[in-house]
XYZ file of C-alpha atoms in Angstrom:
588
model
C 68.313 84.750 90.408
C 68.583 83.371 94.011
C 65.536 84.539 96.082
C 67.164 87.069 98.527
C 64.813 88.263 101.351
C 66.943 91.714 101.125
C 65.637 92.323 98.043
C 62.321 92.066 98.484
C 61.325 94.560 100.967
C 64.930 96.590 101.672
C 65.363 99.708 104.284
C 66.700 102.584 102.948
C 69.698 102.137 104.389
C 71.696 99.128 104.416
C 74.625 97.821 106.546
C 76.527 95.434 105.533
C 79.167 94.104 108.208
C 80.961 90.791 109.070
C 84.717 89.261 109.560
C 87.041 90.035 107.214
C 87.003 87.854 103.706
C 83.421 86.647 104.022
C 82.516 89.012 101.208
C 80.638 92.210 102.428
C 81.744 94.239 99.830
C 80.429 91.584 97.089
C 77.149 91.121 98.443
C 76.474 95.132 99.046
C 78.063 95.599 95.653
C 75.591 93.730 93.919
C 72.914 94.189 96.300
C 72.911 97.873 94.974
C 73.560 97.030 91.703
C 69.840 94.665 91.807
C 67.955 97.679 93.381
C 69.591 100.448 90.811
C 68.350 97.728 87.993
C 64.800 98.295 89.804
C 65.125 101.582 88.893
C 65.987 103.040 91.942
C 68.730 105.444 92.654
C 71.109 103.808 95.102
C 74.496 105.101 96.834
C 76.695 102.583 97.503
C 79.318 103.948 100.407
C 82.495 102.235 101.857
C 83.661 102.659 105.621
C 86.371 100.681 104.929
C 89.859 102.756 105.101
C 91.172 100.030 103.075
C 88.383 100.415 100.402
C 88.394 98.312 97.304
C 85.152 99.549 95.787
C 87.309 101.199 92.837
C 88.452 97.854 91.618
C 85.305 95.912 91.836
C 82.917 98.410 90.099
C 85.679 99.428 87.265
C 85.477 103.161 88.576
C 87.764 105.814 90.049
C 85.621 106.858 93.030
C 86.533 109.779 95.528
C 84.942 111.038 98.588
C 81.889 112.465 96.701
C 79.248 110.213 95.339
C 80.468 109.359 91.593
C 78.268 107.609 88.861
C 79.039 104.032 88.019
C 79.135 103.238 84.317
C 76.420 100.616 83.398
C 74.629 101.081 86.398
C 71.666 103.683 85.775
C 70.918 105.366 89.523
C 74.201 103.957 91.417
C 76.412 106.017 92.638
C 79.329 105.425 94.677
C 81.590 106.808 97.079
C 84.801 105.932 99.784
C 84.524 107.745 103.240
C 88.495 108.506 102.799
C 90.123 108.762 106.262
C 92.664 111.427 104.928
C 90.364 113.422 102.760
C 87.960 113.588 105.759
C 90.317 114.355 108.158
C 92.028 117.188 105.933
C 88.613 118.597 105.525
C 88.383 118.791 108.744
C 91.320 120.346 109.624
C 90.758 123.226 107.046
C 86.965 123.290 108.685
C 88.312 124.072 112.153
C 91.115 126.310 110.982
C 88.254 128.375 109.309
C 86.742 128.714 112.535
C 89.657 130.536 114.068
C 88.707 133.412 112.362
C 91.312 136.202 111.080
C 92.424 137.347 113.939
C 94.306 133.940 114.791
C 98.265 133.927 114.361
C 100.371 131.536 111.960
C 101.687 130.498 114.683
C 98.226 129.758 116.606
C 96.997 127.851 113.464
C 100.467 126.153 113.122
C 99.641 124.721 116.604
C 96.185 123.861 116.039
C 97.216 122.097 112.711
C 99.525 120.085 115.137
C 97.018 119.060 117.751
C 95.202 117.721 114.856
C 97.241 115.396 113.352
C 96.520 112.079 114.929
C 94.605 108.966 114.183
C 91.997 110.473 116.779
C 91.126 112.977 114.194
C 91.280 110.844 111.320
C 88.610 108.654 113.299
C 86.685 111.984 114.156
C 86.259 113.303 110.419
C 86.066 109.734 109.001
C 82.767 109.523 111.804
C 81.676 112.714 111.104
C 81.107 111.873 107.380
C 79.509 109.099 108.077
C 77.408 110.926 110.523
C 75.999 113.160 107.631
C 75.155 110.054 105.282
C 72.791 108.522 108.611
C 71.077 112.268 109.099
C 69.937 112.458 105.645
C 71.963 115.015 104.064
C 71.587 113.227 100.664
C 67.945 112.622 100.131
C 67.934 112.212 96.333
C 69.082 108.808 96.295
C 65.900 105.916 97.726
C 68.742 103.480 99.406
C 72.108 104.430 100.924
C 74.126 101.033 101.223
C 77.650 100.817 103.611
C 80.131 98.291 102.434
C 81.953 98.163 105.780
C 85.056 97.595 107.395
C 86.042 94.403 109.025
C 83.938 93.414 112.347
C 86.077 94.931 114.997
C 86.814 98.421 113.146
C 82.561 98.919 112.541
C 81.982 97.884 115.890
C 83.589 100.628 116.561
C 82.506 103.063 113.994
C 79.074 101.817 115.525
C 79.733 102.655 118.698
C 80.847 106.560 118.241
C 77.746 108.416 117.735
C 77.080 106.710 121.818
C 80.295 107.200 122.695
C 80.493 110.991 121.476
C 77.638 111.799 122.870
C 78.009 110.513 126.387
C 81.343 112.097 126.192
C 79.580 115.602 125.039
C 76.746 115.138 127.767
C 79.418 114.688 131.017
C 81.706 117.296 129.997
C 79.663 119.976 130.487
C 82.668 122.524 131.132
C 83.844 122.130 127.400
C 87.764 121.213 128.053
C 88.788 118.027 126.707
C 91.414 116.496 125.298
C 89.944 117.115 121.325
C 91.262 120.806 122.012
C 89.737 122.233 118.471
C 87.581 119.161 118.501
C 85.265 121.010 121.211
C 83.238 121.842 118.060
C 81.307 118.920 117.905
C 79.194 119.553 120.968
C 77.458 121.865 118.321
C 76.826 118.704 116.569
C 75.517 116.704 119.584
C 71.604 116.839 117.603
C 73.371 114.999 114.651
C 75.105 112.348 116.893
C 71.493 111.500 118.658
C 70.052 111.007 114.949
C 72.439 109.159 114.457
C 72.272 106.363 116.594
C 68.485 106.178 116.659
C 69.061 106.101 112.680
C 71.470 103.065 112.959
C 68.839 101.373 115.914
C 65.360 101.912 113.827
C 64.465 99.050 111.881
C 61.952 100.768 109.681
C 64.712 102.972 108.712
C 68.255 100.768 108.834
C 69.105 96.502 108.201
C 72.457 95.349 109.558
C 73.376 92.617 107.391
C 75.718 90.243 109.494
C 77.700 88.509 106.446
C 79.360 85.224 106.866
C 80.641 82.331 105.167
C 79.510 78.573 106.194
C 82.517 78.136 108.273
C 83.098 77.958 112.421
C 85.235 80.447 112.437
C 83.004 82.785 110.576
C 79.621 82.307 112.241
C 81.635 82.357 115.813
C 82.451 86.114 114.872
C 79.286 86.536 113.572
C 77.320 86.139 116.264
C 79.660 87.602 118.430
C 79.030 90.761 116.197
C 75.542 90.261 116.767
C 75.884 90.677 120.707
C 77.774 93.604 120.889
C 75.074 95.427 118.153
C 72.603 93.945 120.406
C 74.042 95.683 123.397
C 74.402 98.702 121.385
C 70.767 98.894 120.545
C 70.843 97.600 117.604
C 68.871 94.653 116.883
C 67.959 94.932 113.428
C 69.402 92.143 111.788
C 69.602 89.734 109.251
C 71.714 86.796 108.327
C 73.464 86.500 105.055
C 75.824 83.117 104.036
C 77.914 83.766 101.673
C 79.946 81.205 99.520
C 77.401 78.041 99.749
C 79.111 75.332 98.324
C 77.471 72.168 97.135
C 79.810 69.236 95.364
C 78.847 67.893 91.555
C 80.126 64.747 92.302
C 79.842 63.539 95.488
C 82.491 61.031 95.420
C 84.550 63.839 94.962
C 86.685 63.586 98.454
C 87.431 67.291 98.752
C 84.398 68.928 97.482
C 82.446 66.379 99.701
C 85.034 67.262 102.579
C 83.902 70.828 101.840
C 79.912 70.869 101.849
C 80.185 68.586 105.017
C 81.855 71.080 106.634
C 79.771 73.964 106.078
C 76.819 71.690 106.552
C 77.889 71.094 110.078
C 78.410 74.467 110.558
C 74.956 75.704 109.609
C 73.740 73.453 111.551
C 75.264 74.498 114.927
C 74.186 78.179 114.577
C 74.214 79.927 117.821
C 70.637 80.900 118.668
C 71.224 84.304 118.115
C 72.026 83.815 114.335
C 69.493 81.243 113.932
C 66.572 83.123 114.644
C 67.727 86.122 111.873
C 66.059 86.392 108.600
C 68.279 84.629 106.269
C 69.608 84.426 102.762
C 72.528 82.072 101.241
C 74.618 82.829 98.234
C 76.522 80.160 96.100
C 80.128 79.884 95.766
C 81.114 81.305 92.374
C 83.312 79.981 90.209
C 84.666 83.217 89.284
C 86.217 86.547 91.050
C 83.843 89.273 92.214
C 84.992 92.078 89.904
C 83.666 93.803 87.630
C 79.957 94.498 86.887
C 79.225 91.169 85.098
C 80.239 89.063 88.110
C 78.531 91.073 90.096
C 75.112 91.013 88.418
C 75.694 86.776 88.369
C 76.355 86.660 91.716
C 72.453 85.741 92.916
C 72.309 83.633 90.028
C 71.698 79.912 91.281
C 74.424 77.787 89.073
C 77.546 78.589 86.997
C 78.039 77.628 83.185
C 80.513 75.127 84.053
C 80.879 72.977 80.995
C 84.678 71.472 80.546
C 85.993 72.977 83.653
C 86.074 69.313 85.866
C 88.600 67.957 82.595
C 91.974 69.245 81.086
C 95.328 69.648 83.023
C 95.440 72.433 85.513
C 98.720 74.744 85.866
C 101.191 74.089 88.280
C 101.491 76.071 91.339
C 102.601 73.295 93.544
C 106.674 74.804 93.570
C 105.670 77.606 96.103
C 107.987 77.192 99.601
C 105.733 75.809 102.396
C 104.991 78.079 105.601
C 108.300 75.380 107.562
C 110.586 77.691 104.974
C 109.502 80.831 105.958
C 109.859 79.959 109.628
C 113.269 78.631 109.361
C 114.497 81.768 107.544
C 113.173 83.462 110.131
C 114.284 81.379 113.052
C 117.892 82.055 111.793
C 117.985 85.439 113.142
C 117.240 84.436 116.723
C 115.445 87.499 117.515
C 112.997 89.908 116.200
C 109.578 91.269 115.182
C 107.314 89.747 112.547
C 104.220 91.395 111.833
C 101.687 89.400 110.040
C 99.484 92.039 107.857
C 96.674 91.608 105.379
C 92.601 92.350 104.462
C 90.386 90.781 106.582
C 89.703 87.075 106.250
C 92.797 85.984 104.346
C 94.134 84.444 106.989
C 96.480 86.573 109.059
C 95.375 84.995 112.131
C 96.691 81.333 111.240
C 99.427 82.347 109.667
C 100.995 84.497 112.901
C 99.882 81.376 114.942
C 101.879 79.225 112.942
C 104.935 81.137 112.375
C 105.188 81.486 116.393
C 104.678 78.162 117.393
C 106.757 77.315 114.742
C 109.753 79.068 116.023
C 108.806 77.762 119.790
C 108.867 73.944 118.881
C 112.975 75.569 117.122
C 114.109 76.253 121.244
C 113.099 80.403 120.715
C 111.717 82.421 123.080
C 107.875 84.068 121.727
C 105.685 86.229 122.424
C 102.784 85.865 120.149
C 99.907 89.025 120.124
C 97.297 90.724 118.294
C 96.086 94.211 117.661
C 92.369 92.993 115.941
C 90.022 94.343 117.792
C 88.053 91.390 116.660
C 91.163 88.758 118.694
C 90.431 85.612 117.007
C 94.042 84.457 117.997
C 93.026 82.437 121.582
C 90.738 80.773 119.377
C 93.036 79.791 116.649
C 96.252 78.382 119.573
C 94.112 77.003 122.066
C 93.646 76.573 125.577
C 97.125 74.060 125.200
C 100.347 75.470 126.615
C 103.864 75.713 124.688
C 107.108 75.972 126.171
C 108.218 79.081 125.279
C 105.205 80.537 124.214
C 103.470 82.983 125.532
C 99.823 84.347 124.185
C 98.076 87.296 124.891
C 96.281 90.215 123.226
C 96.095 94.513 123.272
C 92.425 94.422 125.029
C 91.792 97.869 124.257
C 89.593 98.556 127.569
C 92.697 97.238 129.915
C 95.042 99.136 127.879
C 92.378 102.327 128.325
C 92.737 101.713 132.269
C 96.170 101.358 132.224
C 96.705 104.519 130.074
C 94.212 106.743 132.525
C 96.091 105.330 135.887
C 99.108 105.993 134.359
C 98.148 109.795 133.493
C 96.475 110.410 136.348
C 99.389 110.223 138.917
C 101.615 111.793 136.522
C 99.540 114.429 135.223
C 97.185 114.612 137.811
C 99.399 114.191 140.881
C 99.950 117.831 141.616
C 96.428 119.126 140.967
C 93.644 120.482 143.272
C 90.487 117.799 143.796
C 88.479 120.181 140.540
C 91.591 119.895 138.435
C 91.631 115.789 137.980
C 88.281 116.036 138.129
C 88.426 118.356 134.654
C 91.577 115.831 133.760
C 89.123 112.442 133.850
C 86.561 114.466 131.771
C 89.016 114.910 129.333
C 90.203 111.173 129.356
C 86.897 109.899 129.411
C 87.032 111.020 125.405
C 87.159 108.010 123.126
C 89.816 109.138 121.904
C 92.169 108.166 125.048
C 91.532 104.729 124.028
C 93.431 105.351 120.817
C 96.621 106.946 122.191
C 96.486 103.750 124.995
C 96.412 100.604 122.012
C 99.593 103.249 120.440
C 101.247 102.995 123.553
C 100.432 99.329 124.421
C 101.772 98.344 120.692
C 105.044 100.680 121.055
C 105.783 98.420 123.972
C 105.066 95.712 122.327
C 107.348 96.516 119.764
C 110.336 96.963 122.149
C 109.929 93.483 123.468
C 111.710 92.160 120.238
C 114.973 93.401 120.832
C 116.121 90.386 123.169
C 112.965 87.713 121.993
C 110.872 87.060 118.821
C 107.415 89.306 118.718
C 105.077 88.112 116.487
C 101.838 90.442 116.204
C 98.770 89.380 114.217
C 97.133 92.921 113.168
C 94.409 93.839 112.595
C 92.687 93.835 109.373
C 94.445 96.852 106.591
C 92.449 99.662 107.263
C 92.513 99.716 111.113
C 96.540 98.576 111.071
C 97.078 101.295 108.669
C 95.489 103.999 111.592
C 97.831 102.310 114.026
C 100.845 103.144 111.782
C 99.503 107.062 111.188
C 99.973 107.375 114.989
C 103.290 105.848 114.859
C 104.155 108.033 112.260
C 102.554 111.165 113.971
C 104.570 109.886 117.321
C 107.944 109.797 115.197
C 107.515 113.044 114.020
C 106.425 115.026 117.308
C 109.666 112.810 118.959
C 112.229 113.871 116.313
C 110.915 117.062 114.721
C 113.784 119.008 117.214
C 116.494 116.321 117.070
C 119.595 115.686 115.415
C 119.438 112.746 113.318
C 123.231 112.652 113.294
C 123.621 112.910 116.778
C 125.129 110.097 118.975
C 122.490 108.571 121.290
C 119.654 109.267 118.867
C 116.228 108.296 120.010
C 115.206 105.072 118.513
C 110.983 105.590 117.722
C 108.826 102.722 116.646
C 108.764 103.441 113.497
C 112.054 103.506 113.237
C 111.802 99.999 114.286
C 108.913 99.269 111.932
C 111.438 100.956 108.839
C 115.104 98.368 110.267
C 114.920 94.976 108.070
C 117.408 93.917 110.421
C 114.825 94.383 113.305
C 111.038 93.878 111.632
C 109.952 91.330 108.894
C 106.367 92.127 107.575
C 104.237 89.154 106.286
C 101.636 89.763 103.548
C 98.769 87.208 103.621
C 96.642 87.051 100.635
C 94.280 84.748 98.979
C 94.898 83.652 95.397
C 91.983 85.656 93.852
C 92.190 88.807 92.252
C 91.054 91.521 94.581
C 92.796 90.229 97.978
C 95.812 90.119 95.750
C 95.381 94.093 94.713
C 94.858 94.950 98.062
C 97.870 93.130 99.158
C 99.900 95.075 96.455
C 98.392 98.508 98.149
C 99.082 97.900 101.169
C 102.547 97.553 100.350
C 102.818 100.646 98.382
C 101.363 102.458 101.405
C 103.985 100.618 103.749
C 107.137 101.415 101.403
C 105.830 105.379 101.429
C 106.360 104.915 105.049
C 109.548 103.518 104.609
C 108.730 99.530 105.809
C 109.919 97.086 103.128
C 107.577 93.563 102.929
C 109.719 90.579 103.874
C 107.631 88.694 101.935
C 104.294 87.267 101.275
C 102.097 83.705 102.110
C 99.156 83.255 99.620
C 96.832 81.478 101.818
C 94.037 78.436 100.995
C 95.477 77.433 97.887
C 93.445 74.633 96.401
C 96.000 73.515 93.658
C 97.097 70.566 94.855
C 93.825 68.898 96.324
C 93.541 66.812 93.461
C 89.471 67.447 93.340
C 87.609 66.969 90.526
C 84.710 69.300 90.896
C 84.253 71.715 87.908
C 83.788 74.258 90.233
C 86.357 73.975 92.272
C 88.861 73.458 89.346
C 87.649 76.538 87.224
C 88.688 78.588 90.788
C 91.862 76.548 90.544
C 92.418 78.124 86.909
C 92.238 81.413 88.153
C 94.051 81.009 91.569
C 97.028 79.804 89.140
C 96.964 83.134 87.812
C 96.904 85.005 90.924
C 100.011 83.224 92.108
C 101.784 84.120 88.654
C 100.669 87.804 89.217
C 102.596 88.039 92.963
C 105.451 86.216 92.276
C 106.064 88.028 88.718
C 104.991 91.759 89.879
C 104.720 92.377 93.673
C 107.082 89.851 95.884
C 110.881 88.392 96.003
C 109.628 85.549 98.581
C 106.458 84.183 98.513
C 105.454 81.156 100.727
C 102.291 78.802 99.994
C 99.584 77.713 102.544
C 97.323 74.776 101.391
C 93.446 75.056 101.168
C 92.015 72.829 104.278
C 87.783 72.284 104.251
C 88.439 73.003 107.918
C 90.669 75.358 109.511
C 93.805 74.802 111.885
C 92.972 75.192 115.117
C 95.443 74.322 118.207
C 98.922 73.735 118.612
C 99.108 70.261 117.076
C 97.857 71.287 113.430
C 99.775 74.360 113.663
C 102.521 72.662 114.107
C 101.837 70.333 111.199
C 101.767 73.643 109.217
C 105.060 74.994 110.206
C 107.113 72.125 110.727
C 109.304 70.911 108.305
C 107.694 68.040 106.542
């Protein structure tokens, strides 16, 4: 087994957090699977709203710890956003006692049925697993959401209970959420929990690439300034070539070499560990268990032919099928780290360097996309982002002489303690992203979302909007109000992109994400399987045994899940700047 630091000495509890892709949830998966096989009892917990614990462990898991067959003393559990927030709901309801009306409770119901209180429950769960409320198990380990969404998990128990501390008067805008100044004890655990290092490891995972370590240790900063400094370093995916005359797999280790070796100084002074690439998926327990082993069996895997997956449209297709409609919004959606990012660049500038009018934006909180285009200006391209904090300002100005313009000095003053809720920040990246939206009735709009889970709260509160707008209206009526979703739901209006690597569980989660868009009535345009190493020509028997099963993959969309699928090419270093995104979305 690789010598892992994290294993020798661990904290009982365990964070493990990084971009999207780099492999959190393998690394905690079989981090608790190596402590359980100590003979420790171990629960393993997801954050992620997008959760794909189930899959990798072979278990049905719910929002109470479940056992996981083959593993003695792990258990394992999904914070679900909707279960949480349901609980909630009934918890507050309970509150109102009997002598509350349907009618009251029918309201109350209302007011809670936002992403704000999806966030709140989702936290408050959470919460409970950092206070100790489940002290049989020695380690509690969090598989977590992509960077920007933890950062802001991270951030709640301070921002809840500054919040709690100012408004002293008890109004806000959480209505029934008023409840948690009860909790305010809970919150303060909390954070000095998450900010004690004899108690709590954040485990900043990356892979050996630029783009990777960049968000790393910008992750690392923002912890930093949260009071959290107790880190460690964890590089997943360490490649090194069999045959170094091997031009790709050489291309490859260079390139993370370099990488490594340019660590900021805030990343380079962690404790760190380094994992090997794999030749194999990370599901199931048995690739999970070999995944701190130092070498793969590899015998016959550099010879034989490999399948063909070379007939896959290029990215130039998909972006003159879309360029044909001379208008419109494209959102570009997908699990962290497969690639959304590139792919919404690409499309964009490829329909600038066509003659059309773009607007190219991002709702990741994380806003890799300045990176990705470059400082270089595009005729007819225009690049920006939803900065949550200027949205935030916007939103509060905006209310304030509205709301606020008719009341006494004490009245705004009880207003801005109400808005000074995290949640306002929530309702503002809604509003900024309905706007947003609009813009692609005369132009092209192409948004780069954030990674599944967090998109997926965005759409609840464009749902919840919809509903509130059109729960009194006649849908038959001339003049109809036209909602954002409704946008979202008109093929004629919105094409949705699915990125997705060609392994096995960015695949699956591709496939759910589109079953939970086409319950809310948006139909995929189609899908781009990203960093396909097929036609590289290497050599390497590792990299051609992950060619064998990235043939599959590809099989697997285009046979069960997508009409139009569109191929991206594996590159040892990513696109970055208008030139090589253009070479991507060109025609050749």
């Amino acid at each position: 087994m690789t010598s892992m630091t994290l294993l020798t000495r661990p904290n009982r509890h365990l964070f493990f957090t990084g971009k999207g892709g780099v492999g959190k949830t393998s690394i905690s998966c079989a981090t608790a699977i190596a402590l359980a096989d100590k003979g420790l009892k171990v629960l393993l917990v997801s954050t992620d709203p997008a959760s794909n614990l189930d899959e990798m462990l072979g278990v049905a898991l719910g929002s109470d710890p479940t056992p996981v067959p083959g593993v003695t003393g792990l258990s394992a559990m999904n914070i679900d956003p909707e279960t949480a927030a349901e609980d909630y709901r009934g918890r507050v309801l309970d509150q109102m006692g009997p002598a509350a009306t349907d009618q009251e409770k029918a309201t109350v119901r209302e007011q809670l049925s936002g992403a704000c209180t999806t966030e709140i429950a989702a936290f408050d769960e959470f919460v409970g697993l950092l206070a100790d409320d489940n002290p049989q198990f020695d380690h509690i380990i969090f598989d977590t959401a992509p960077t920007g969404h933890t950062l802001r998990l991270l951030s709640l128990p301070k921002a809840w209970t500054g919040f709690l501390e100012a408004n002293e008067r008890g109004a806000s805008c959480l209505g029934p959420h008023s409840g948690l100044k009860m909790q305010e004890d809970r919150f303060r655990e909390a954070l000095d929990c998450l900010g004690d290092p004899a108690r709590t490891t954040i485990v900043l995972v990356t892979r050996a690439d630029r783009g990777a370590i960049r968000e790393a240790a910008r992750t690392a900063g923002e912890l930093a300034e949260l009071g959290l400094s107790n880190q460690m370093l964890a590089v997943n995916g360490r490649f090194t070539p069999t045959d170094p005359n091997d031009t790709v797999a050489a291309a490859f280790a260079a390139e993370q070499t370099a990488a490594l070796a340019e660590l900021p100084a805030s990343l380079a002074s962690l404790p760190r560990d380094e994992v090997p690439l794999k030749s194999f998926d990370m599901v199931g327990l048995e690739a999970l268990r070999a995944l701190f082993a130092p070498t793969d069996d590899l015998a016959g895997s550099g010879t034989g032919a490999l399948p063909a997956v070379t007939d896959l449209p290029r990215l130039s297709t998909l972006v003159d099928d879309i360029a044909a409609g001379g208008k419109g919004l494209i959102m570009v959606m997908g699990k962290g780290g497969v690639g959304k990012t590139t792919v919404a660049a690409a499309v964009a500038v490829g329909l600038a360097a066509r003659g059309h009018s773009v607007h190219l934006t991002t709702t990741d909180p994380a806003a890799h996309l300045s990176f990705v285009v470059g400082s270089d200006a595009m005729p007819g391209l225009t690049v920006d982002r939803i900065d949550p904090e200027a949205e935030t300002a916007r939103y509060i100005d905006k209310i304030m002489t509205t709301k606020g313009r008719d009341l006494d000095e004490d009245g705004k003053a009880l207003l801005r303690e109400d808005l000074a809720s995290p949640c306002t920040e929530e309702v503002a990246v809604f509003h900024a992203f309905s706007r947003v939206v609009g813009e692609a009735r005369s132009s092209f709009v192409v948004i780069d979302t954030a990674p599944t889970g967090h998109t997926l709260l965005l759409l609840d509160a464009t749902g919840a909007y919809h509903r509130q707008m059109t729960r009194h209206l006649d849908e038959n009526a001339p003049g109809r109000m036209v909602t954002p979703l409704m946008r979202l739901q008109d093929p004629a209006y919105t094409r949705v992109l699915l990125v997705t690597l060609p392994e096995t569980t960015p695949v699956s989660e591709a496939d759910a994400l589109q079953e939970d868009l086409r319950r809310a009535r948006i139909e995929p345009y189609g899908w781009v399987v990203n960093k396909s190493m097929a036609i590289t020509g290497t050599r390497d028997p590792l990299l051609r045994a992950r060619i064998k099963g990235e043939a599959a993959q590809i099989e697997r969309v285009k046979r069960d899940f997508a009409s139009r699928v569109y191929g991206l090419d594996f590159r040892s270093v990513a696109p970055v700047g208008l030139t090589e995104l253009r070479t991507i979305a060109d025609p050749a």
